[in-house]
Coordinates of C-alpha atoms in Angstrom, one line a residue:
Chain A
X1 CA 114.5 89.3 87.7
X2 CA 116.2 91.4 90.7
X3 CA 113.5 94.3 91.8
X4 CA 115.2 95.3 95.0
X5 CA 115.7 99.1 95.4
X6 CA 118.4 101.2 93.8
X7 CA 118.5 103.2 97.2
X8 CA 121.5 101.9 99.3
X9 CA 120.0 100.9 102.8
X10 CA 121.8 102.1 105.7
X11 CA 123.1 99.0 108.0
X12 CA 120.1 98.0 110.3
X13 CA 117.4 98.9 108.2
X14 CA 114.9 96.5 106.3
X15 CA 113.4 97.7 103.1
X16 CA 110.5 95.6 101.8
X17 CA 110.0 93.2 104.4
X18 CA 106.0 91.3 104.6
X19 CA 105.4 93.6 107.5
X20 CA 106.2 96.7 106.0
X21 CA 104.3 95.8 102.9
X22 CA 101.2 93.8 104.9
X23 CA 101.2 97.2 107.3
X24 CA 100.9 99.6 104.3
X25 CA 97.5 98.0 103.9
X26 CA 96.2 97.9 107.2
X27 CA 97.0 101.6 107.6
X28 CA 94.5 102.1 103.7
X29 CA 91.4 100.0 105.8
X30 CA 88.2 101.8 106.4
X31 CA 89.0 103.7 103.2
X32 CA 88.4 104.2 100.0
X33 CA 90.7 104.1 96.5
X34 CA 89.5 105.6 93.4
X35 CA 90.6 104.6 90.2
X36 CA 92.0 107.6 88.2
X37 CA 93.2 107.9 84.6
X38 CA 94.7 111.4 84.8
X39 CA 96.1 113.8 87.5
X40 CA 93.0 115.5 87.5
X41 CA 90.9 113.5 88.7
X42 CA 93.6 112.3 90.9
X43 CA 93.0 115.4 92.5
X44 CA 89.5 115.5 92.7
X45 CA 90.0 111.7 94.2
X46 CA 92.0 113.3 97.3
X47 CA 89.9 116.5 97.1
X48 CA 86.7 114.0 98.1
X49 CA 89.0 112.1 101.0
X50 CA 89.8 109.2 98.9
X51 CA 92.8 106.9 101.3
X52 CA 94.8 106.0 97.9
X53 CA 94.5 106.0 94.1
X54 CA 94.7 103.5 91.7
X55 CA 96.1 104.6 88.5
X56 CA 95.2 102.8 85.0
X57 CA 95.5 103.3 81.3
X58 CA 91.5 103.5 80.8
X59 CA 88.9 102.8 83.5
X60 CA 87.3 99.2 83.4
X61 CA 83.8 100.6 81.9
X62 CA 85.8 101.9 78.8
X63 CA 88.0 98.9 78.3
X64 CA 84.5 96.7 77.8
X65 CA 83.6 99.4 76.0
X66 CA 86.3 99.7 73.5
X67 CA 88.4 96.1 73.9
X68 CA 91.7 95.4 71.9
X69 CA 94.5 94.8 74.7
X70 CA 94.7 96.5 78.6
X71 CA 97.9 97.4 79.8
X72 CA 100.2 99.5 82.4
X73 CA 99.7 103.2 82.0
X74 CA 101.8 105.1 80.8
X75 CA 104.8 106.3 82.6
X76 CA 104.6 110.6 82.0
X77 CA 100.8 109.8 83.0
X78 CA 101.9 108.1 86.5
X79 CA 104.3 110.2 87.0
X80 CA 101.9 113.6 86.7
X81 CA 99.6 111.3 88.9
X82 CA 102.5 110.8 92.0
X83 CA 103.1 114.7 91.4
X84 CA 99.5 115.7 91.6
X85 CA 98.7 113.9 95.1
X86 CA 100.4 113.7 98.1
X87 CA 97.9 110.5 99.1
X88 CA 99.8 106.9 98.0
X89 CA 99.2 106.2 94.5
X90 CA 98.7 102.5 93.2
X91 CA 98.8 101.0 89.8
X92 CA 98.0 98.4 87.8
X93 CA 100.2 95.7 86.2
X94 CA 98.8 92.7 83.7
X95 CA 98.5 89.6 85.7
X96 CA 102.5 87.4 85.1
X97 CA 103.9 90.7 84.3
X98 CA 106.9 91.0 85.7
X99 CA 108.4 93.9 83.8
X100 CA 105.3 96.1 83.5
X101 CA 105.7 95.4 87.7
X102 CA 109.3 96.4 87.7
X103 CA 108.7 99.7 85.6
X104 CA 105.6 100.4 88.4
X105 CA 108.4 99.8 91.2
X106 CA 111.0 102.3 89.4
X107 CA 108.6 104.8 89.1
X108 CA 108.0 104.8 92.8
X109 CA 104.5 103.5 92.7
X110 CA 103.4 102.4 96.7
X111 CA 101.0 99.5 96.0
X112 CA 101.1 97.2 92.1
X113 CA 97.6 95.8 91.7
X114 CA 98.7 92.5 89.6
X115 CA 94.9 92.8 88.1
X116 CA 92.8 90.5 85.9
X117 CA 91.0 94.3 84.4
X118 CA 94.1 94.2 82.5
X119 CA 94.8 91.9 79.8
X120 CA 96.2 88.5 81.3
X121 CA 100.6 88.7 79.9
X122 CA 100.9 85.2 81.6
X123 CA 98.7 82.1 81.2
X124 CA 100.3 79.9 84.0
X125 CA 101.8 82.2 86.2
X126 CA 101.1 85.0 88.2
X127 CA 104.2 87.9 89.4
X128 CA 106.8 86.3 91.6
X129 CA 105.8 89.0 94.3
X130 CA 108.9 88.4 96.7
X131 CA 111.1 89.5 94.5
X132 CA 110.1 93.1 94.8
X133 CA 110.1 95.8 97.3
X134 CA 107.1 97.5 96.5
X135 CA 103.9 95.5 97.9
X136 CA 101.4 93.9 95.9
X137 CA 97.4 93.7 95.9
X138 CA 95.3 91.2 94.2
X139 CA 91.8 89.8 93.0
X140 CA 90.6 86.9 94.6
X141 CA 87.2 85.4 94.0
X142 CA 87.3 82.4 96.8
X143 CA 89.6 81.5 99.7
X144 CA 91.9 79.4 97.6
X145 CA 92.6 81.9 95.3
X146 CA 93.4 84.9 97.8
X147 CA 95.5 82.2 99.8
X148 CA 97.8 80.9 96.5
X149 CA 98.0 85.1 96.1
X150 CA 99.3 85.5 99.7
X151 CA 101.8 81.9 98.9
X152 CA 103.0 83.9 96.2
X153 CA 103.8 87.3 98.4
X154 CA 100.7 89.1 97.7
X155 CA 100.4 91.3 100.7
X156 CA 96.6 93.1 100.1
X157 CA 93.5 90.6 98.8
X158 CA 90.6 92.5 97.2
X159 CA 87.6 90.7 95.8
X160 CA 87.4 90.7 91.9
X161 CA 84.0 91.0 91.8
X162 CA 82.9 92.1 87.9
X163 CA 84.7 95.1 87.2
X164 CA 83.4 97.9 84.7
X165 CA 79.7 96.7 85.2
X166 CA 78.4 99.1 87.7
X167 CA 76.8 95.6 89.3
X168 CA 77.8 94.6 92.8
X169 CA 76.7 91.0 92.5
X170 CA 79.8 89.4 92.5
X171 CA 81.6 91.6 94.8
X172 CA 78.9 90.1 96.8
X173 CA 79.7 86.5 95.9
X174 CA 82.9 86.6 96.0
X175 CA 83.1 88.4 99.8
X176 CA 80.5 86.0 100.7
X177 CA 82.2 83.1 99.7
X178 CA 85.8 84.1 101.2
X179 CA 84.2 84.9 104.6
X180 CA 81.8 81.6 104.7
X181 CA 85.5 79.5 103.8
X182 CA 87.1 81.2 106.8
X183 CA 84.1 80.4 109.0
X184 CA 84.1 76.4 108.2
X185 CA 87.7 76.4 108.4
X186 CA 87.3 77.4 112.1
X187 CA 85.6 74.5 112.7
X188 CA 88.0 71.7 111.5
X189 CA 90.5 69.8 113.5
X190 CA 93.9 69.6 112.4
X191 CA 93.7 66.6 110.4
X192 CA 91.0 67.9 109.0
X193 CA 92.9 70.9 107.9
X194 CA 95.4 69.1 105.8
X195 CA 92.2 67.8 103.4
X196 CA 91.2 71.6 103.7
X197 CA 94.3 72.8 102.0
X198 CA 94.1 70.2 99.3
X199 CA 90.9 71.4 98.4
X200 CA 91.7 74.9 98.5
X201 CA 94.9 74.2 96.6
X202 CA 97.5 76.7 99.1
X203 CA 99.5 75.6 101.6
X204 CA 98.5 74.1 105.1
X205 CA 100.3 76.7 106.9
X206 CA 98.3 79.5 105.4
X207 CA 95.4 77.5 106.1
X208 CA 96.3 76.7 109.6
X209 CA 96.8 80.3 110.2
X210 CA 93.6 81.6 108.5
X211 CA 91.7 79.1 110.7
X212 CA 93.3 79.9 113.6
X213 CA 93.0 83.9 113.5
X214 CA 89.7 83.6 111.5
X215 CA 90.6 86.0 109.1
X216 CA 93.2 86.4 106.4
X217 CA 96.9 86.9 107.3
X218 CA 96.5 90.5 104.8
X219 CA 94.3 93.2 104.7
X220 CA 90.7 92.4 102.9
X221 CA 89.3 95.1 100.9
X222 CA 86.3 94.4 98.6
X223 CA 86.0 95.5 94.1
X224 CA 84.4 95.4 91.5
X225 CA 80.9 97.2 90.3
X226 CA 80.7 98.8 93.3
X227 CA 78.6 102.3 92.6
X228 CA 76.9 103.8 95.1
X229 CA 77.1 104.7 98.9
X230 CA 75.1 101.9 99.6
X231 CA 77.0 99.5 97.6
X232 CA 80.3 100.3 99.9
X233 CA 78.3 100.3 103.1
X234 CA 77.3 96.4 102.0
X235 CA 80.6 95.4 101.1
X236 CA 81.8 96.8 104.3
X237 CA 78.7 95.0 106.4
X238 CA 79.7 91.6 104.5
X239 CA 83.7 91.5 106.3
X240 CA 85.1 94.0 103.6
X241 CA 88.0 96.3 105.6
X242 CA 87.8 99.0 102.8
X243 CA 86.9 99.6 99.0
X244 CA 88.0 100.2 95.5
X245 CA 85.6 101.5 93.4
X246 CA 86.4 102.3 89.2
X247 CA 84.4 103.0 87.2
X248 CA 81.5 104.1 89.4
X249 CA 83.3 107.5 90.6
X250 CA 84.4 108.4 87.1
X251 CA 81.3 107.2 84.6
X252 CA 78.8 109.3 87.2
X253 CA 76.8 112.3 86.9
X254 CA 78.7 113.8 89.9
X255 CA 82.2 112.4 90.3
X256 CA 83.5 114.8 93.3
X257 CA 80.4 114.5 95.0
X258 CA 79.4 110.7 94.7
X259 CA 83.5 110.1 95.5
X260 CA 82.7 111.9 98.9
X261 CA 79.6 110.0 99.5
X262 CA 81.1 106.8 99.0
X263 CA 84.0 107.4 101.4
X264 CA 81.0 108.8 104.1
X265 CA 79.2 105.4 103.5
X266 CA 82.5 103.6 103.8
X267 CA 83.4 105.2 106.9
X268 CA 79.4 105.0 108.5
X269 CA 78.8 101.7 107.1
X270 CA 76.5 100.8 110.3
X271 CA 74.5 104.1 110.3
X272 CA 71.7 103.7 107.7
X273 CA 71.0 107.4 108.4
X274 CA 74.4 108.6 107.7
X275 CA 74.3 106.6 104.3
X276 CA 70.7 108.1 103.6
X277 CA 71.8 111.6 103.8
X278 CA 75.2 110.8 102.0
X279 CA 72.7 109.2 99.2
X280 CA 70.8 112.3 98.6
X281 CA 70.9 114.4 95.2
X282 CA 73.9 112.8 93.5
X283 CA 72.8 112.3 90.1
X284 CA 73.2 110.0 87.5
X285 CA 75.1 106.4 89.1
X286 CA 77.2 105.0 86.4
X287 CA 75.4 103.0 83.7
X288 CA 75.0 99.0 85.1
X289 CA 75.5 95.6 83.0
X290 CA 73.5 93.1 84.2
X291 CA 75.8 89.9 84.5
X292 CA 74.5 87.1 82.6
X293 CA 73.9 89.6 79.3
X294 CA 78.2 89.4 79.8
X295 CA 79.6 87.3 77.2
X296 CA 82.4 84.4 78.8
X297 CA 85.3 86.4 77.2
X298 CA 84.4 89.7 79.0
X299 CA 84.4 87.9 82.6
X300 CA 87.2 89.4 84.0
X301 CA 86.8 87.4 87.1
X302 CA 87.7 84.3 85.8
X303 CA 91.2 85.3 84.3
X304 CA 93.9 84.2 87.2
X305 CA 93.4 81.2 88.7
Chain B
X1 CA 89.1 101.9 138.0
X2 CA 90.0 100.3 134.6
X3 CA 90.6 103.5 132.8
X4 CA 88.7 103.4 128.8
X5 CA 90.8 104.2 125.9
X6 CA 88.9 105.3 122.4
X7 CA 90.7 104.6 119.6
X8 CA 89.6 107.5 116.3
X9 CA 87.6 105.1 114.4
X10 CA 87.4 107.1 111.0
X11 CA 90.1 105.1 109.2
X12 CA 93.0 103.1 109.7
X13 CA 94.3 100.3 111.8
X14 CA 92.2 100.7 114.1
X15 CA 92.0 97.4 115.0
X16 CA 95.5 96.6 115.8
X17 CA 95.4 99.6 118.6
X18 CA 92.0 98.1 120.3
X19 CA 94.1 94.5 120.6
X20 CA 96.8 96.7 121.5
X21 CA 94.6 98.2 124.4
X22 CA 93.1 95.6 125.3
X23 CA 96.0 92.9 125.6
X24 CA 97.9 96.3 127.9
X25 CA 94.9 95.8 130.6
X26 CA 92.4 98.2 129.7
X27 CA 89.4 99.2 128.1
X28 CA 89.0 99.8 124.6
X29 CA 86.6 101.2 122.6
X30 CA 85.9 102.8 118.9
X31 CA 85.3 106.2 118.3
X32 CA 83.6 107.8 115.4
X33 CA 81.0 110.2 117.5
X34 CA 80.9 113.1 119.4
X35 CA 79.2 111.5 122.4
X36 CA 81.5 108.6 122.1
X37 CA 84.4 110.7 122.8
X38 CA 82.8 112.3 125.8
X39 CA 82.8 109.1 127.2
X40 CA 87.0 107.8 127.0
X41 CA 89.7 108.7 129.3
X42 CA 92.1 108.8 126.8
X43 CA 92.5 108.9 122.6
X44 CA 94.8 107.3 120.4
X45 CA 94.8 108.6 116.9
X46 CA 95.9 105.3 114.7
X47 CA 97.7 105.0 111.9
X48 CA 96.1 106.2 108.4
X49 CA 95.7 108.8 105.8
X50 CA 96.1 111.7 107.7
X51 CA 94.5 113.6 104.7
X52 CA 91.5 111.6 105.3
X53 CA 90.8 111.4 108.8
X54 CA 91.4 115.2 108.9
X55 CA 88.7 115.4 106.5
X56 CA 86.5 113.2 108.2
X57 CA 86.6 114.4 111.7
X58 CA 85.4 118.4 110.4
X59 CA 82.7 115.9 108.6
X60 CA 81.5 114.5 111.0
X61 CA 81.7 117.2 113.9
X62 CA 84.9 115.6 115.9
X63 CA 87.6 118.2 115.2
X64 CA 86.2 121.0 117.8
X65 CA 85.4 118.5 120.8
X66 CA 88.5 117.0 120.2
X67 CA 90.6 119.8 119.9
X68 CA 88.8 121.1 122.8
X69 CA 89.5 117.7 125.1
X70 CA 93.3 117.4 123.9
X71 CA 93.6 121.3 125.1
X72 CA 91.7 120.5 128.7
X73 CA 94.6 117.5 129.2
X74 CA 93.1 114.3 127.6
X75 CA 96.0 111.8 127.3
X76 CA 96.3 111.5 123.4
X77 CA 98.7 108.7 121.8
X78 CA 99.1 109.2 117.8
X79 CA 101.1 106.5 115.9
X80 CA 102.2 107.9 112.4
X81 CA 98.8 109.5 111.0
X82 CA 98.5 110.2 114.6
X83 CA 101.2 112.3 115.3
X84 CA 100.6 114.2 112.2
X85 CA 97.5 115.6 113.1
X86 CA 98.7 116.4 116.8
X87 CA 101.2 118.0 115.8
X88 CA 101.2 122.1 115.7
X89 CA 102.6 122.3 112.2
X90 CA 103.1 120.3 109.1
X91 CA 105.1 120.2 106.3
X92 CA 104.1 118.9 103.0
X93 CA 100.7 118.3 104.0
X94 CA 97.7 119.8 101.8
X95 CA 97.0 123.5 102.7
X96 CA 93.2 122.7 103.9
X97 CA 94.7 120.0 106.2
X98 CA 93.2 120.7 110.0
X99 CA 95.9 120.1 113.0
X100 CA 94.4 118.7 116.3
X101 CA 97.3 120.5 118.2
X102 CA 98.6 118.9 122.0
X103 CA 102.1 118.9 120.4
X104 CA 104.4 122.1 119.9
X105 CA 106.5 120.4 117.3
X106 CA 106.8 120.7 113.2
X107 CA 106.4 117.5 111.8
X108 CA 107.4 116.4 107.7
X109 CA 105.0 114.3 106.2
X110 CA 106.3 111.0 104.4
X111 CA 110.0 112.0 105.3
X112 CA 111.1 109.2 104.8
X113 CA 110.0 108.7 101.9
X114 CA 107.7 106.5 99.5
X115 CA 106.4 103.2 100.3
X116 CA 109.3 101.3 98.8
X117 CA 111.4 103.5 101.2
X118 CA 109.3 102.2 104.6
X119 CA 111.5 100.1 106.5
X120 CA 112.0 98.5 110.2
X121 CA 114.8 98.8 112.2
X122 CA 115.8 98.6 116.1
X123 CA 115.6 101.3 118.1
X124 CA 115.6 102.9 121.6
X125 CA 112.9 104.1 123.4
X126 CA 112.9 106.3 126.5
X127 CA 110.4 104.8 129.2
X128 CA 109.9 101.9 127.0
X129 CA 113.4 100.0 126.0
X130 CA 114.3 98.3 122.7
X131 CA 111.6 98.4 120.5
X132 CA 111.3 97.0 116.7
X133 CA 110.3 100.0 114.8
X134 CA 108.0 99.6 111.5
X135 CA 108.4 103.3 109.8
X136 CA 105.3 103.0 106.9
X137 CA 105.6 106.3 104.3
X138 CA 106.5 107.6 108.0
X139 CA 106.6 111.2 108.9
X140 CA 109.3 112.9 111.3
X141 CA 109.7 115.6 114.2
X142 CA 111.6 118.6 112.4
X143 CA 111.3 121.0 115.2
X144 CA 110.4 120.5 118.6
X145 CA 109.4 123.5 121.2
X146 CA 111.1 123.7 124.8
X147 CA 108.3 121.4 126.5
X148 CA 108.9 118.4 124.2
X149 CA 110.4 115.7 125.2
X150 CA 112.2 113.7 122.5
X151 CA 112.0 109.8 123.1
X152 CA 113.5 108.1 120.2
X153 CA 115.4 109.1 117.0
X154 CA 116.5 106.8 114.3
X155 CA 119.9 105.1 115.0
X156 CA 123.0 104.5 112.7
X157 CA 125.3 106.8 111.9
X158 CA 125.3 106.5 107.8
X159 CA 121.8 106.3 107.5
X160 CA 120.6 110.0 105.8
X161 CA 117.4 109.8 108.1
X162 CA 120.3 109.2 111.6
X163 CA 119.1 111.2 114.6
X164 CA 115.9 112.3 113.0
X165 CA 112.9 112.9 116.1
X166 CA 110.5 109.9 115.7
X167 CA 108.9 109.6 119.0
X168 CA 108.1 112.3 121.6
X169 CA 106.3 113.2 124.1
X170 CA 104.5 116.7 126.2
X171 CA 102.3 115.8 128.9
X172 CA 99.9 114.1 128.5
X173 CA 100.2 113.7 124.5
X174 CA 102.6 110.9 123.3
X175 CA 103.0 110.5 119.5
X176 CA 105.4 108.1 117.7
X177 CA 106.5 107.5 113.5
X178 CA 106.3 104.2 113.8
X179 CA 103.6 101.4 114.4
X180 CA 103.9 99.7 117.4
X181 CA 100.5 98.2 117.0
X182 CA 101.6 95.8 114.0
X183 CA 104.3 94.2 115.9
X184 CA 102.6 92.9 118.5
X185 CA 104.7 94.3 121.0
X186 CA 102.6 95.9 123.8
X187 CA 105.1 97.6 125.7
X188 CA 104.3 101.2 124.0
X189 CA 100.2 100.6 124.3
X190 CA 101.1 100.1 127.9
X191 CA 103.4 103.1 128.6
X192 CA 100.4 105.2 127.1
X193 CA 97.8 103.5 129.5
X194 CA 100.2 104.2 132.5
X195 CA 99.9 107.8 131.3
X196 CA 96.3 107.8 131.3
X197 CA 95.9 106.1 134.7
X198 CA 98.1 108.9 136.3
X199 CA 96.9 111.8 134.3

């Protein structure tokens, strides 16, 4: 499954290496990424000072909503959405699908989000990201997870949080426990660190490095119900080095105004007053699902492994 | 004196330029406020959305002191994002985008390309030497006025991009295409915090 770029490369160049794709990221941190379903509100996205979209076939509040199967979006609809912004656009691929990845790459996408809001197309195995040029982000609810993503060329980590549910709880868990994992493994010896990697189930060097640096070799951005200013400002005081928010921008009373407010908060995440006043007279926040009212089947979180 | 850098703290890798700073021998600090910036000796404008940070520095009152300090001679360093908004003119940017100025030169927003166009190559830098160069959705100097001094272009000779501008510099403001701050090579931070000590 080759995935390199049609474009011939002039001698001396390197397309696609980790620290082009790993750099994309960094450069996306302190921002915010909107998912968007139609150039529109692409627009409206960069209008409000979003870093990035994330294009998808239906945000994750309707797929609860209205089930059957989640996919890629359509290709006219991407390509409208590249045309309508000149901001990088993202999009999402079904977790092991390789193809829907490659279309993504042909199109000219910057960033594939191999994400578990999409129906799973693989239940063993996630996207061979080396193979591509085109970098990938994806979920991760504990250290393990984001570091078996990395092993397998994942070059952005976001936290899966519970996507769709306007709830923050589990972006919250999941942030909590990533950062809490990096902290003990800080304080192990190198022996030590070899039992560490068996438990996390990813490789000792990753492990080694992550202890060493005390953060993640990628960029760390938090998802998943986040819906308010707030919300972002919390994510960003737990470790979180930027946000994705879905459905809360979209499902809102407001969407160009609570989009701008959210990428203030993101921004001012220490200032309580800033987030205050960015807080003020948005309307209606998206309607919440409380988390244990979810039945097993709708947990996105727990698809990937 | 140990001369204090700020580095625009709105969005972007802002991080990698306060290591960068710091491991060059001087001090480093994060700016996202107007009376934070009174206080630096110099600014470096990271690497980012430019879209963005434009937006957020009329936000949140930066654009005129800014503009203002660049104007009266502060030593300004832009990587990528950052040379965008120094620059005097820009192509394929949004029409509401606001231009920080310090640089007489036209500059083409993600020249290069898309993100699975970005690419690293070697390349030489006047003042500086060989540097690895990591060009990210990368813009490029189109147009440069009489007082700008062109320090790098991209090498080859079959490459479409070949002799395209990607680092200058006009007094006291330095701005490159690339990212030296992911590379971990300091040798650019520290060419820029030789500026500042002089200036």
């Amino acid at each position: 499954m080759s995935a390199s770029s049609s474009e011939q490369v002039p001698a001396g160049q390197e397309l696609g290496t980790a620290r082009v794709k790993r750099g994309m990221a960094e450069m996306l941190k302190g921002g915010v990424i909107m998912d968007v379903v139609t150039p529109e509100q692409a627009k409206i996205a960069e209008d409000a000072g979003a870093v990035a979209v994330m294009a998808l076939e239906r945000v994750p509040a309707d797929i609860r909503a209205q089930g059957g199967v989640a996919r890629m979006s359509d290709p006219d609809m991407i390509q409208g959405i590249i045309e309508a912004v000149s901001i990088p656009v993202m999009a999402k691929a079904r977790i092991g699908h390789f193809v829907e990845a490659q279309v993504l790459q042909s199109l000219g996408v910057d960033y594939v989000d191999e994400s578990e809001v999409l129906t799973p197309a693989d239940e063993a195995h996630h996207i061979d990201k080396w193979a591509f040029t085109v970098p990938f982000v994806c979920g991760a609810t504990n250290l393990g997870e984001a570091l078996r993503r990395i092993s397998e060329g994942a070059a952005m980590i976001r936290s899966k949080g519970e996507a769709g549910t306007g709830n923050v709880v589990e972006a919250t868990r999941h942030m909590r426990a990533m950062r809490s994992e990096i902290k003990r493994l800080g304080t192990l010896d190198e022996a030590e660190l070899f039992i560490a990697a068996k438990e996390l189930r990813a490789p000792v060097q990753l492990v080694a490095e992550v202890a060493a640096a005390g953060k993640l070799p990628v960029t760390l951005f938090t998802a998943g119900g986040i819906a308010t200013p707030a919300d972002a400002a919390m994510m960003m005081q737990l470790g979180a080095e930027g946000v994705f928010v879905g459905s809360g921008i979209f499902k809102s009373g407001d969407p160009a105004q609570r989009a701008a407010a959210i990428v203030k908060a993101t921004t001012m995440f220490d200032d309580a007053d800033v987030i205050a006043k960015v807080s003020r007279g948005l309307g209606e926040a998206m309607v919440g699902i409380d988390i244990p009212d979810l039945p097993d089947a709708q947990r996105y979180a727990q698809r990937g492994w | 004196m140990v001369p204090t850098i700020g580095v625009l703290a709105l969005q972007g890798d802002v991080r990698e330029h306060l290591a960068a700073l710091s491991a060059a021998g001087v001090g480093a600090v994060p700016v996202r406020r107007p009376a934070e910036l009174a206080a630096v000796d110099g600014i470096v404008l990271p690497g980012g959305e430019s879209t963005t940070i434009s937006k957020l520095l009329g936000i949140f009152e930066l654009l005129d002191p800014l503009r203002a300090r660049i104007a009266d001679g502060l030593p300004a360093y832009g990587s990528c994002a950052g040379m965008i908004l120094l620059a005097g003119e820009v192509l394929d940017g949004r029409p509401d985008q606001e231009q920080l100025g310090g640089l007489d030169v036209v500059v083409r927003r993600n020249a290069f390309g898309r993100q699975v166009d970005s690419f690293e190559t070697d390349l030489d830098m006047t003042g500086v030497g060989s540097v690895r160069a990591v060009f990210i959705r990368a813009p490029w100097v189109e147009k440069t006025g009489a007082d700008v001094e062109v320090l790098a272009t991209v090498p080859g000779d079959a490459a479409q991009a070949a002799g395209r501008v990607v680092a200058v510099r006009q007094g006291n403001v330095l701005a490159t295409s690339f990212h030296p701050e992911i590379t971990g090579d300091l040798r650019v931070h520290a060419y820029f915090a030789d500026l500042v000590r002089s200036a």
